[in-house]
PDB file of C-alpha atoms and ligand atoms in Angstrom:
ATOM      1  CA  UNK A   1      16.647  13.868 -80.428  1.00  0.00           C
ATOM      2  CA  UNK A   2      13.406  13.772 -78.406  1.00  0.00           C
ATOM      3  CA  UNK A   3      12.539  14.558 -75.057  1.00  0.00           C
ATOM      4  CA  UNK A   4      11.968  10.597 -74.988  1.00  0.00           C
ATOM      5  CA  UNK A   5      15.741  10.390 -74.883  1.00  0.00           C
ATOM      6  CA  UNK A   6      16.301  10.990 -71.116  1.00  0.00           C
ATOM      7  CA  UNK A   7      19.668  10.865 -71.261  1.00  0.00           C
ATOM      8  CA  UNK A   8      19.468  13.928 -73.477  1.00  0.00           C
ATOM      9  CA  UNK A   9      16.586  15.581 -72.032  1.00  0.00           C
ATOM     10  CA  UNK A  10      18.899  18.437 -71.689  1.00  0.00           C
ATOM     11  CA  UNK A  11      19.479  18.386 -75.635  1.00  0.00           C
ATOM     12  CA  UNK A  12      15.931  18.265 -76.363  1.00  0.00           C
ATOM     13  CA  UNK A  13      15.679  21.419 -74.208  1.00  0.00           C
ATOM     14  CA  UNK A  14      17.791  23.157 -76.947  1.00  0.00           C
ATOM     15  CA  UNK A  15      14.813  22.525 -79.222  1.00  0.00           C
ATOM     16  CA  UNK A  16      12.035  24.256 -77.007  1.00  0.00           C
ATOM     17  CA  UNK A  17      13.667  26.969 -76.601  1.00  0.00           C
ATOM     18  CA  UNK A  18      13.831  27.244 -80.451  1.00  0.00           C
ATOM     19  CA  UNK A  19      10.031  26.662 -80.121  1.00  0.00           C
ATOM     20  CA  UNK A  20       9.513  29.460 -77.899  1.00  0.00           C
ATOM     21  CA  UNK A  21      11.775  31.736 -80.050  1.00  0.00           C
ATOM     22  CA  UNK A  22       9.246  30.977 -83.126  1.00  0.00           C
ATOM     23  CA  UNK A  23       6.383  31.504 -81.045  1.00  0.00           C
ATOM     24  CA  UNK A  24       7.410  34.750 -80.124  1.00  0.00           C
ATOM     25  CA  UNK A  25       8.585  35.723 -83.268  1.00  0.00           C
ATOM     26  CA  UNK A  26       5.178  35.370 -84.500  1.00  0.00           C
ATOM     27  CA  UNK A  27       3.776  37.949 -82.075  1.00  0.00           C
ATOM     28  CA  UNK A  28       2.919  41.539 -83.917  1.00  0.00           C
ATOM     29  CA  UNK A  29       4.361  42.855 -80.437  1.00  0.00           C
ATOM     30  CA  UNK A  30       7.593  40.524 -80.472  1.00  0.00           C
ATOM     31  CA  UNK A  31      10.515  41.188 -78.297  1.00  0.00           C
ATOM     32  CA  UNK A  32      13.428  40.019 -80.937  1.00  0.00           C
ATOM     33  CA  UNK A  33      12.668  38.221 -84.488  1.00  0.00           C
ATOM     34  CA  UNK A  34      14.282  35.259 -84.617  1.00  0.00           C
ATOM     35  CA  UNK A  35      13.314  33.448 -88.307  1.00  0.00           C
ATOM     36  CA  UNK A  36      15.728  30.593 -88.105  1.00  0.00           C
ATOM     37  CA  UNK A  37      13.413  29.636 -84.929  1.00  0.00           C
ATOM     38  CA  UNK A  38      10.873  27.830 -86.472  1.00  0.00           C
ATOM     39  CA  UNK A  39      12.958  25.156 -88.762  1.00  0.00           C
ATOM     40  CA  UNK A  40      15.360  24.384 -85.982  1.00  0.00           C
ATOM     41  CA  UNK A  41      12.256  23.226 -83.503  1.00  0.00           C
ATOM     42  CA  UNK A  42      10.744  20.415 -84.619  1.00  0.00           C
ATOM     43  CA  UNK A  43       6.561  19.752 -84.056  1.00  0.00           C
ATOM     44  CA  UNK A  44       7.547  17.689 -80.833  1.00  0.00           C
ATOM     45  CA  UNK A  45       9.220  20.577 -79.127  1.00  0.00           C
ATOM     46  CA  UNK A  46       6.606  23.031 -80.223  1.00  0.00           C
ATOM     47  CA  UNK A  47       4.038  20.387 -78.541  1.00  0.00           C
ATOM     48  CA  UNK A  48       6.091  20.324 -75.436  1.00  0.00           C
ATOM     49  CA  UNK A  49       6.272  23.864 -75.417  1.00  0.00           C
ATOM     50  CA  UNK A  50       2.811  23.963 -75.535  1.00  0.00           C
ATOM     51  CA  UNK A  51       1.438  20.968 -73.275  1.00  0.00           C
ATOM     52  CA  UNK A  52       3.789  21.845 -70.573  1.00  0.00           C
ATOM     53  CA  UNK A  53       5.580  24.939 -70.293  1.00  0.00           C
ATOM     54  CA  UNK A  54       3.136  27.813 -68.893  1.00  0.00           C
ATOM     55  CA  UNK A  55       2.200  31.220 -69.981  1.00  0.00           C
ATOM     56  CA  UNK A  56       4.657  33.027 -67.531  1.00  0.00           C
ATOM     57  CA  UNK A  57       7.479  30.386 -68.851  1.00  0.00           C
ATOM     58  CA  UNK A  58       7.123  31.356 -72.240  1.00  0.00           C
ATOM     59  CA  UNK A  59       7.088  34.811 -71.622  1.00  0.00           C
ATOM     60  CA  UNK A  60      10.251  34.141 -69.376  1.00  0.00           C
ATOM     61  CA  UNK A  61      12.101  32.820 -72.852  1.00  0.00           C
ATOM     62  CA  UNK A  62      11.090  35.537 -74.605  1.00  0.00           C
ATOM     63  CA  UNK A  63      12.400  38.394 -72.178  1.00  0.00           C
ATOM     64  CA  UNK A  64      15.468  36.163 -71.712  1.00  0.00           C
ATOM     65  CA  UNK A  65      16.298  36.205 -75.156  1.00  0.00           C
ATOM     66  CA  UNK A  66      15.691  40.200 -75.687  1.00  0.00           C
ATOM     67  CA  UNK A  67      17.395  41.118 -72.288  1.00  0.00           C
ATOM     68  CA  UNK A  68      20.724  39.293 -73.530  1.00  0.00           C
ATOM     69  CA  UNK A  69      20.208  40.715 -77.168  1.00  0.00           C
ATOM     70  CA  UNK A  70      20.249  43.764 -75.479  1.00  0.00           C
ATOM     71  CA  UNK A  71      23.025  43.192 -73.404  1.00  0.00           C
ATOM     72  CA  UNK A  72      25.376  41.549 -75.948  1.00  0.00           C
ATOM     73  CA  UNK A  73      25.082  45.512 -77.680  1.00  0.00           C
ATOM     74  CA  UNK A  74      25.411  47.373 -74.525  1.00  0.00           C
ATOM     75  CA  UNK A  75      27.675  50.809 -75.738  1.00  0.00           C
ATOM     76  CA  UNK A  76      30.152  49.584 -72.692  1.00  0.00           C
ATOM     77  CA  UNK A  77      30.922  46.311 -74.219  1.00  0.00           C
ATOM     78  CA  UNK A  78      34.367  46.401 -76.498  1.00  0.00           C
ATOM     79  CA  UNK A  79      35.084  43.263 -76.905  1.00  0.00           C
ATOM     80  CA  UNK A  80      35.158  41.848 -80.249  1.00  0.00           C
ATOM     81  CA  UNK A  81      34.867  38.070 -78.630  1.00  0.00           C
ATOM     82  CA  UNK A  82      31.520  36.395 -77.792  1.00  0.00           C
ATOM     83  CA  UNK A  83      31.729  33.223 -76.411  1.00  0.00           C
ATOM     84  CA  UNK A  84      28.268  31.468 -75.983  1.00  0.00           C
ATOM     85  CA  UNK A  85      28.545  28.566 -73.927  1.00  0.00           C
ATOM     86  CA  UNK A  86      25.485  26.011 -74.652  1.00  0.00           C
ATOM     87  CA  UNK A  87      24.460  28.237 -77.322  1.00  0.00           C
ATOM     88  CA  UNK A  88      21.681  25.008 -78.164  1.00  0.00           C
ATOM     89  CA  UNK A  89      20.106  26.111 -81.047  1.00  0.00           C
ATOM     90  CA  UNK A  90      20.360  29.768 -80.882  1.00  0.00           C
ATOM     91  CA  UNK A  91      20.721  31.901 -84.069  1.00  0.00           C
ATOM     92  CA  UNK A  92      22.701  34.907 -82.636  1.00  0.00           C
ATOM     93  CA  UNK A  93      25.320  34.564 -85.170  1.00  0.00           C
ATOM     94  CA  UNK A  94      22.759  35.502 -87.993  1.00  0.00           C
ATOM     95  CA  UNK A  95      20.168  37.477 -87.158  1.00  0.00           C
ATOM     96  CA  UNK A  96      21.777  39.798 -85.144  1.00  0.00           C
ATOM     97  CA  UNK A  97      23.657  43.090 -86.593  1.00  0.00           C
ATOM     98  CA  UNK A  98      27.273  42.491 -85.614  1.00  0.00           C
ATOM     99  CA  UNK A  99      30.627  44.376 -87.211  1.00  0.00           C
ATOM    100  CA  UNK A 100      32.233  41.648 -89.392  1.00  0.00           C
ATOM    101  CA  UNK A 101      35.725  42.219 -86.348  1.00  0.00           C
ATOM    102  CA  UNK A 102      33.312  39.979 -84.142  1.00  0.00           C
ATOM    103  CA  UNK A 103      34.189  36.522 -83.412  1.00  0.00           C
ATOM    104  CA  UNK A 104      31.304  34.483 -81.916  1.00  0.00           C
ATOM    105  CA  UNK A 105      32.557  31.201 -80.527  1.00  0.00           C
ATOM    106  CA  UNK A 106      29.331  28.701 -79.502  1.00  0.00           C
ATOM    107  CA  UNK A 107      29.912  25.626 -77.180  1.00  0.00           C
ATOM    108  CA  UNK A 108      27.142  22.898 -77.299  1.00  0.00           C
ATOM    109  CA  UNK A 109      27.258  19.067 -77.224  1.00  0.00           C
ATOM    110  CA  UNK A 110      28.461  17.948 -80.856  1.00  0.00           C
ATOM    111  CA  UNK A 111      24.379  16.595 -81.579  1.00  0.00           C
ATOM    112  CA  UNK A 112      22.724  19.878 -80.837  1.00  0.00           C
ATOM    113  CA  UNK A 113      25.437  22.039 -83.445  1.00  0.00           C
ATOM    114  CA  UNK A 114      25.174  19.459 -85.673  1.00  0.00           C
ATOM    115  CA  UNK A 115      21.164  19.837 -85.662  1.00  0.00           C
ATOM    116  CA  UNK A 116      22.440  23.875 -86.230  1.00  0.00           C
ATOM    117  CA  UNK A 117      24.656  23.546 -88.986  1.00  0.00           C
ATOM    118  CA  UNK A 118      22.825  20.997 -90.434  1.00  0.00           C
ATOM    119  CA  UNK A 119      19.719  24.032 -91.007  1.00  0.00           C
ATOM    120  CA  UNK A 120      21.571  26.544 -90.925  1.00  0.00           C
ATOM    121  CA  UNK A 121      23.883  25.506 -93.474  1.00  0.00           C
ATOM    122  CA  UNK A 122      22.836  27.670 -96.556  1.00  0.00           C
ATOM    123  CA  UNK A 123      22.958  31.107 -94.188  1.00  0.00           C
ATOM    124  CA  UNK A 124      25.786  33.059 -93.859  1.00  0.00           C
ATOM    125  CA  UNK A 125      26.662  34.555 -90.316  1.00  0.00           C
ATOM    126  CA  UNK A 126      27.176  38.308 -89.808  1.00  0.00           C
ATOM    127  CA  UNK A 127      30.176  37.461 -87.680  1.00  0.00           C
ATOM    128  CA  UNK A 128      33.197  35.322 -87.894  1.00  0.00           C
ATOM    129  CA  UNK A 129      31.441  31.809 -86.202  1.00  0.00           C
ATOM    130  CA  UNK A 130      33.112  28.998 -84.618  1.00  0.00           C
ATOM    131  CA  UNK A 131      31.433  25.973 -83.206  1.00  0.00           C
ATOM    132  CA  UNK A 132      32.677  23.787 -80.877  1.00  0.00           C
ATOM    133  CA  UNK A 133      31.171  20.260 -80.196  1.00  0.00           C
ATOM    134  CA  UNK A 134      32.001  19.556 -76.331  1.00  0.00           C
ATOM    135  CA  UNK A 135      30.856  18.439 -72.826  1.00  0.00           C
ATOM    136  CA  UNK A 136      30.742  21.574 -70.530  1.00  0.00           C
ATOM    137  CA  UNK A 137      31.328  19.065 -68.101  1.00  0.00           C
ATOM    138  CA  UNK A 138      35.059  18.239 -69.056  1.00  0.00           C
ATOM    139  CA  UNK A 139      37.602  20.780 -69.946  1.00  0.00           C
ATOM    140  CA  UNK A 140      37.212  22.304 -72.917  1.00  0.00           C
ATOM    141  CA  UNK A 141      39.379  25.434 -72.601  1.00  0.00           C
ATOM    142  CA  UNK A 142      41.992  24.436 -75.010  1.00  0.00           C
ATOM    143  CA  UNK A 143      39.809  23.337 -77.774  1.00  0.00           C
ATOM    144  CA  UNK A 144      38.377  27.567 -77.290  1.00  0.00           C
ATOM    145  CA  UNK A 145      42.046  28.568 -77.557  1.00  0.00           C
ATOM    146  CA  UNK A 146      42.635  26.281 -80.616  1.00  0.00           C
ATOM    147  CA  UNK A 147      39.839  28.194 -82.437  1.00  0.00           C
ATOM    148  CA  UNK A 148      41.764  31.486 -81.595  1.00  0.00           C
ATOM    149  CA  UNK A 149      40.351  32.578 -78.503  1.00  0.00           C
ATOM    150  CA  UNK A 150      42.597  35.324 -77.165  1.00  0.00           C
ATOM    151  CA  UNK A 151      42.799  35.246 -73.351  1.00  0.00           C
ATOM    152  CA  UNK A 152      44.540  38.019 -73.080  1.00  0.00           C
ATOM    153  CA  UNK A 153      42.197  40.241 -74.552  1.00  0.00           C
ATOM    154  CA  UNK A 154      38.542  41.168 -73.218  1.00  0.00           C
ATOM    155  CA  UNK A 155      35.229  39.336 -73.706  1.00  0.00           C
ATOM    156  CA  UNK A 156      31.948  38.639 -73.462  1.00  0.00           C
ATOM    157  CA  UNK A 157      30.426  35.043 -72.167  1.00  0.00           C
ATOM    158  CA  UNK A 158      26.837  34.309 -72.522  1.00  0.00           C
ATOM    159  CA  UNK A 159      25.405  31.201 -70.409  1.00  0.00           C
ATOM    160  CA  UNK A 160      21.817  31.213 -71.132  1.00  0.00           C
ATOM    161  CA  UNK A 161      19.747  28.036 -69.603  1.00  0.00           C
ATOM    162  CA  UNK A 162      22.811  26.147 -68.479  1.00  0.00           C
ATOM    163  CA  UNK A 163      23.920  26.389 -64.848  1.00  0.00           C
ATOM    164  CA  UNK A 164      20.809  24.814 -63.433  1.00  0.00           C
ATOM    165  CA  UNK A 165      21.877  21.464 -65.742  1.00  0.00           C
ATOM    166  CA  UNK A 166      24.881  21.303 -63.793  1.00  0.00           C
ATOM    167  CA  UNK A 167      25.903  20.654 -60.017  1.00  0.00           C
ATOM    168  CA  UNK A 168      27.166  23.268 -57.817  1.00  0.00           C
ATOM    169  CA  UNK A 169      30.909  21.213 -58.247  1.00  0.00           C
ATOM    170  CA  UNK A 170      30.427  21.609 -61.830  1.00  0.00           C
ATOM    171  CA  UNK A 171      29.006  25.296 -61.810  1.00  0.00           C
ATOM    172  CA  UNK A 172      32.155  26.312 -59.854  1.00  0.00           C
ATOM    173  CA  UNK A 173      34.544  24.073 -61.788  1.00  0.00           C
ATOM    174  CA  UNK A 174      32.957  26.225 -65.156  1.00  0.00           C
ATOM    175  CA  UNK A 175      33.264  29.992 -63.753  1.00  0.00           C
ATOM    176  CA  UNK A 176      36.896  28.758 -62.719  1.00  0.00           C
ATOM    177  CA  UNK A 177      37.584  28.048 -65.938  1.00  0.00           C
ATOM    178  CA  UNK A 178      36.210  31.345 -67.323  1.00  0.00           C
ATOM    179  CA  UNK A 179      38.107  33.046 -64.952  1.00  0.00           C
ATOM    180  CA  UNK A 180      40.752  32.043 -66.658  1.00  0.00           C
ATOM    181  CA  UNK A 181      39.913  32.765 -69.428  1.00  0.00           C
ATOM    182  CA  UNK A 182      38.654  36.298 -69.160  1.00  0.00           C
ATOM    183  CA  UNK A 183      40.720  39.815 -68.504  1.00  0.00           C
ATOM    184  CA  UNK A 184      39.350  43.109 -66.698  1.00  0.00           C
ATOM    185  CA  UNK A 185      36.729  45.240 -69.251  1.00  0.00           C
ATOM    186  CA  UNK A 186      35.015  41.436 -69.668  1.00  0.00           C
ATOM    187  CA  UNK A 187      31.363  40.684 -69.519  1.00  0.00           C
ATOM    188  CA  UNK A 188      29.278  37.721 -68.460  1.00  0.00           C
ATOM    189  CA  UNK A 189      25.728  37.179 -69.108  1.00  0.00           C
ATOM    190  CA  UNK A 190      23.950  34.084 -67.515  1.00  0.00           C
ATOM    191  CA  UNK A 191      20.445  33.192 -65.864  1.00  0.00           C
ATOM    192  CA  UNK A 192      20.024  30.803 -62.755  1.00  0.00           C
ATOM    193  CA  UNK A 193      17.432  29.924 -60.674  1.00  0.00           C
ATOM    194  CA  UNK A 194      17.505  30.120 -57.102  1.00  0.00           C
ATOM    195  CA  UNK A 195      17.735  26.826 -54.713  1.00  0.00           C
ATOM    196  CA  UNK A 196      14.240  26.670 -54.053  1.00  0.00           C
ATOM    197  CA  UNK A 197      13.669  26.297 -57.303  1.00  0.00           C
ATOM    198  CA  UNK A 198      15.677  23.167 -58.459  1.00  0.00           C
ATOM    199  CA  UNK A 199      12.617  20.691 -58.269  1.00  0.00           C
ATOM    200  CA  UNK A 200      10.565  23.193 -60.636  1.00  0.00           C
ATOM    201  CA  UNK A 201       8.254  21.532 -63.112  1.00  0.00           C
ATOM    202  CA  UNK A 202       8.823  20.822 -65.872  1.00  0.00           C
ATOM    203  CA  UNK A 203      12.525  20.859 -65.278  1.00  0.00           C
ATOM    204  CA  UNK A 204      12.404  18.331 -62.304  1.00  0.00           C
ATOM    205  CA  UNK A 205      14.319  15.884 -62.406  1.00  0.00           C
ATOM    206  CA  UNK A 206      17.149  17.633 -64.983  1.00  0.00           C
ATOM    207  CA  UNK A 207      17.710  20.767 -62.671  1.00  0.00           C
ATOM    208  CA  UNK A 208      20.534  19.946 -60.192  1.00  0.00           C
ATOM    209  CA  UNK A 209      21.959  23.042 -58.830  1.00  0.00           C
ATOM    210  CA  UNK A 210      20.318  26.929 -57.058  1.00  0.00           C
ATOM    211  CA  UNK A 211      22.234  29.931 -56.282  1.00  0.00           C
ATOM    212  CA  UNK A 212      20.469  32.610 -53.955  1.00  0.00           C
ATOM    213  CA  UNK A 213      22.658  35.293 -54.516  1.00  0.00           C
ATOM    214  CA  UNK A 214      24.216  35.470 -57.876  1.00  0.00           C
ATOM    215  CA  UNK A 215      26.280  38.331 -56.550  1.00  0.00           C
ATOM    216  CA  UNK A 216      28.121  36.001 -53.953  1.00  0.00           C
ATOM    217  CA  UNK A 217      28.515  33.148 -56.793  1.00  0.00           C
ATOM    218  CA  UNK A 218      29.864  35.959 -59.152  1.00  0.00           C
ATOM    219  CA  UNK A 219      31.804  37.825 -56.626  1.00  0.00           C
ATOM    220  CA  UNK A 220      33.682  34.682 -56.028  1.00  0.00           C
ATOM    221  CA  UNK A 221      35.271  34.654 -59.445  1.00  0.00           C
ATOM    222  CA  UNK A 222      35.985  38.574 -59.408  1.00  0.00           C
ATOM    223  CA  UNK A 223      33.053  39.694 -61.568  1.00  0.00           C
ATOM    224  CA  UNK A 224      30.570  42.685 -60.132  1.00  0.00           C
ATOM    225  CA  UNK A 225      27.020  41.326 -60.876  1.00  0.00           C
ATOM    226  CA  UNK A 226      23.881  43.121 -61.735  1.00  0.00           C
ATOM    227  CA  UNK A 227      20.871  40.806 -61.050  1.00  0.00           C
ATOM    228  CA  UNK A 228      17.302  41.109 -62.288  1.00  0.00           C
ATOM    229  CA  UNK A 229      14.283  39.447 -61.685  1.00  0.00           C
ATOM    230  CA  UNK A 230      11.885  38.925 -64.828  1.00  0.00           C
ATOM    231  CA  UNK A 231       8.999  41.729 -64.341  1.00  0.00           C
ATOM    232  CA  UNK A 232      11.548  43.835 -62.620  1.00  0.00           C
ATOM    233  CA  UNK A 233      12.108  47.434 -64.866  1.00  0.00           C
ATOM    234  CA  UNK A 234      14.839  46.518 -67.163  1.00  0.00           C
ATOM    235  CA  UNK A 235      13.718  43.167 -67.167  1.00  0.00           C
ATOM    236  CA  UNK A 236       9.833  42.748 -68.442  1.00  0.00           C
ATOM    237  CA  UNK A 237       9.670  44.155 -71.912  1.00  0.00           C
ATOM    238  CA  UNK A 238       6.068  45.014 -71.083  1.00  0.00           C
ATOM    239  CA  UNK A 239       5.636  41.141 -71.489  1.00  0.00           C
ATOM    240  CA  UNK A 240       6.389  39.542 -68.142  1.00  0.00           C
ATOM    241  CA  UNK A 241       3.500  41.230 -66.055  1.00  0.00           C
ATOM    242  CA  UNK A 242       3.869  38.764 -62.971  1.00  0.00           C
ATOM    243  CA  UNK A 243       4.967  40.528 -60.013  1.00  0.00           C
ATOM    244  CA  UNK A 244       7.164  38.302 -57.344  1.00  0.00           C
ATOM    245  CA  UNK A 245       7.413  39.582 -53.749  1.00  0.00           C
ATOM    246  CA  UNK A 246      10.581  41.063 -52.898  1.00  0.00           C
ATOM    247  CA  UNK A 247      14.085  39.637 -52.795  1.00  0.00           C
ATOM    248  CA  UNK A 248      14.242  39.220 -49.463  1.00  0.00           C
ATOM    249  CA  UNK A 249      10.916  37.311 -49.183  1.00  0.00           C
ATOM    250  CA  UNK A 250      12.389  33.873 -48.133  1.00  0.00           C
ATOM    251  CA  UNK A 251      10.407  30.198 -49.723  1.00  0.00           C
ATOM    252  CA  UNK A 252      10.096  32.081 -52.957  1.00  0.00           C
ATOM    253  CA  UNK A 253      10.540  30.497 -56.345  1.00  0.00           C
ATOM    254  CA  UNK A 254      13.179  32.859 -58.565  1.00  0.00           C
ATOM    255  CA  UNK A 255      14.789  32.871 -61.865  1.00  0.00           C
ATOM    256  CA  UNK A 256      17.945  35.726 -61.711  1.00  0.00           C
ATOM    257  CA  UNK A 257      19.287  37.728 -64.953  1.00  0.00           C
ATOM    258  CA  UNK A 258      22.179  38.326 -64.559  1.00  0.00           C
ATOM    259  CA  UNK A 259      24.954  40.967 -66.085  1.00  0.00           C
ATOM    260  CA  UNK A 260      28.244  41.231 -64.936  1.00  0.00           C
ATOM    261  CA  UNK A 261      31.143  43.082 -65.333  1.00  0.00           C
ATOM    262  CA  UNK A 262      34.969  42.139 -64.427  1.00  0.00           C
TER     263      UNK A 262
HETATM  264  N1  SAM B 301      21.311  28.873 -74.684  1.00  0.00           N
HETATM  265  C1  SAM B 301      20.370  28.194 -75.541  1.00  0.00           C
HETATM  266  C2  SAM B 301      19.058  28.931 -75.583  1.00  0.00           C
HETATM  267  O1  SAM B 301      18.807  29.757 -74.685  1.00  0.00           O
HETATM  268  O2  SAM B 301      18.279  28.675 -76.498  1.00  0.00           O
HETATM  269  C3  SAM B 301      20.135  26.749 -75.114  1.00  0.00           C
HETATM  270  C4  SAM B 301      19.596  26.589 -73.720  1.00  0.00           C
HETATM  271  S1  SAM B 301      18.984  24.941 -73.435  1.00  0.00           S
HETATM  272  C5  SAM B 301      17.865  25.258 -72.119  1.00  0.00           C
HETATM  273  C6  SAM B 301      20.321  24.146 -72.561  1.00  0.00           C
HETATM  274  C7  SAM B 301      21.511  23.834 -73.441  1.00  0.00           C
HETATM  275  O3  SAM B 301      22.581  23.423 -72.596  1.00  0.00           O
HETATM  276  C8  SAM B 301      21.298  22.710 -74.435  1.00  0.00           C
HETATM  277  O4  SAM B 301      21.597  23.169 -75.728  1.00  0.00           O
HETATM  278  C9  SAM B 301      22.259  21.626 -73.984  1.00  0.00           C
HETATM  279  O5  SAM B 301      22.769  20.833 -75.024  1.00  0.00           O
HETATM  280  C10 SAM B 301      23.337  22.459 -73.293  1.00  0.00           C
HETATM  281  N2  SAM B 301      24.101  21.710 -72.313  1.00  0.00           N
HETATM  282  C11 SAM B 301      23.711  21.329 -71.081  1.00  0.00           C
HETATM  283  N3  SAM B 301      24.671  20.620 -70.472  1.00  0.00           N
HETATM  284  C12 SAM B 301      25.708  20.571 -71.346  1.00  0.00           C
HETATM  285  C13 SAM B 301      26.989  19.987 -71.300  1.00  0.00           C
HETATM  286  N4  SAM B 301      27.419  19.283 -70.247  1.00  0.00           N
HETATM  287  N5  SAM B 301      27.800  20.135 -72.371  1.00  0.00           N
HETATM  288  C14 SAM B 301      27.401  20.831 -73.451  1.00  0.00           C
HETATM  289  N6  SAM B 301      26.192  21.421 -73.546  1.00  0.00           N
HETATM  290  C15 SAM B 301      25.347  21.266 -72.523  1.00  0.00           C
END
């Protein structure tokens, strides 16, 4: 899969973030280790990664990824089920410390886990690991409960560089379906960029939906959001040094972390 393949640019994107994760990895002052990284990117993504993506991009990644390592072990959390929806190629499952009650369930299109299993095939995860080959764009609910997916019980949802590859119809028609899905005492992690942002290089073109206030999207659904913006405290790692003008400041370019509780 290359970044060639337009109809799967969004697959290839699975790939640079895998890049990123390796560069990072190889910092002395890394934010996470990720070792899997660097033989699930292959040399076009890392060139990609490099050619196109900026300094403050990269950095973005990395305090993405450590922010929602974080979060995933935040004392509050109970749950014992993770769903990851468009997991791409991260490695979650294995590098990360989890009690062997967890069960991590990843969604992706069937080519990117297949790229995942495919490498990641002699590892053993610390968890008990399902993954599920779908389009987030049709329903896929059942094939979640099929797996074992208890409904009735709390969770935690991870969507991490999705919503802006789907339309505000599809965004919607995806929280509906987690609302579902999800009881009170569940968590939802997820990043989005704001509407201004939607024609942001070198996304443009494959970006199709902004949210300005993730609390209002989130609200919507019955979950009580916590938003950051990357350099904000609790949200730079010492890493992402950029400081953005206030929330309020209208025309601005914004990326949200978001944490939410239902
Ligand atoms: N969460 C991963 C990470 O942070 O490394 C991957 C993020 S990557 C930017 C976007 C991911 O969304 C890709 O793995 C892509 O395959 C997945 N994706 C986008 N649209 C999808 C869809 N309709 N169905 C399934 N997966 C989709």
């Amino acid at each position: 899969m290359t970044h060639k393949d337009l109809d799967n640019f969004v697959g290839f994107t699975a790939q640079m973030m895998a890049a990123s994760r390796a560069i990072e990895t190889e910092k002395a002052d890394r934010l996470f280790n990720d070792p899997f990284a660097s033989s699930l990117a292959k040399e076009e993504a890392f060139t990609f990664v490099k050619e196109k993506l900026t300094e403050q991009d990269i950095a973005y990644i990395a305090v993405r990824t450590r922010f929602f390592d974080d979060f995933l072990f935040s004392p509050e959390i109970k749950a014992k089920q993770i769903v990851i929806l468009a997991s791409g190629l991260d490695t979650r499952a294995y590098r990360l410390p989890w009690s062997s009650d967890i069960k991590i369930y990843e969604l992706d299109q069937p080519q990117v886990l297949e790229i995942k299993a495919a490498i990641l095939g002699d590892f053993t995860p610390n968890c008990e690991h399902h993954l599920l080959g779908v389009d987030l764009k049709q329903p896929w609910s059942d094939l979640l409960l099929a797996q074992g997916y208890q409904p009735n019980l709390p969770s935690v949802w991870l969507l991490e560089g999705l919503l802006m590859y789907l339309t505000s119809t599809e965004v919607h028609r995806l929280l509906q379906a987690i609302d579902l899905l999800t009881t009170a005492d569940s968590y939802l992690g997820l990043d989005l960029v704001n509407v201004k942002s939607i024609e942001y290089k070198p996304y443009k073109g494959h970006w199709y939906s902004g949210f300005d206030s993730p609390e209002e999207l989130l609200g919507q659904y019955g979950w009580t959001a916590q938003v950051f913006e990357p350099g904000q405290e609790g949200a730079n790692f010492g890493r992402y040094t950029w400081v953005l003008p206030p929330r309020d400041v209208p025309d601005v370019e914004r990326v949200f972390l978001v944490q939410a509780r239902k």
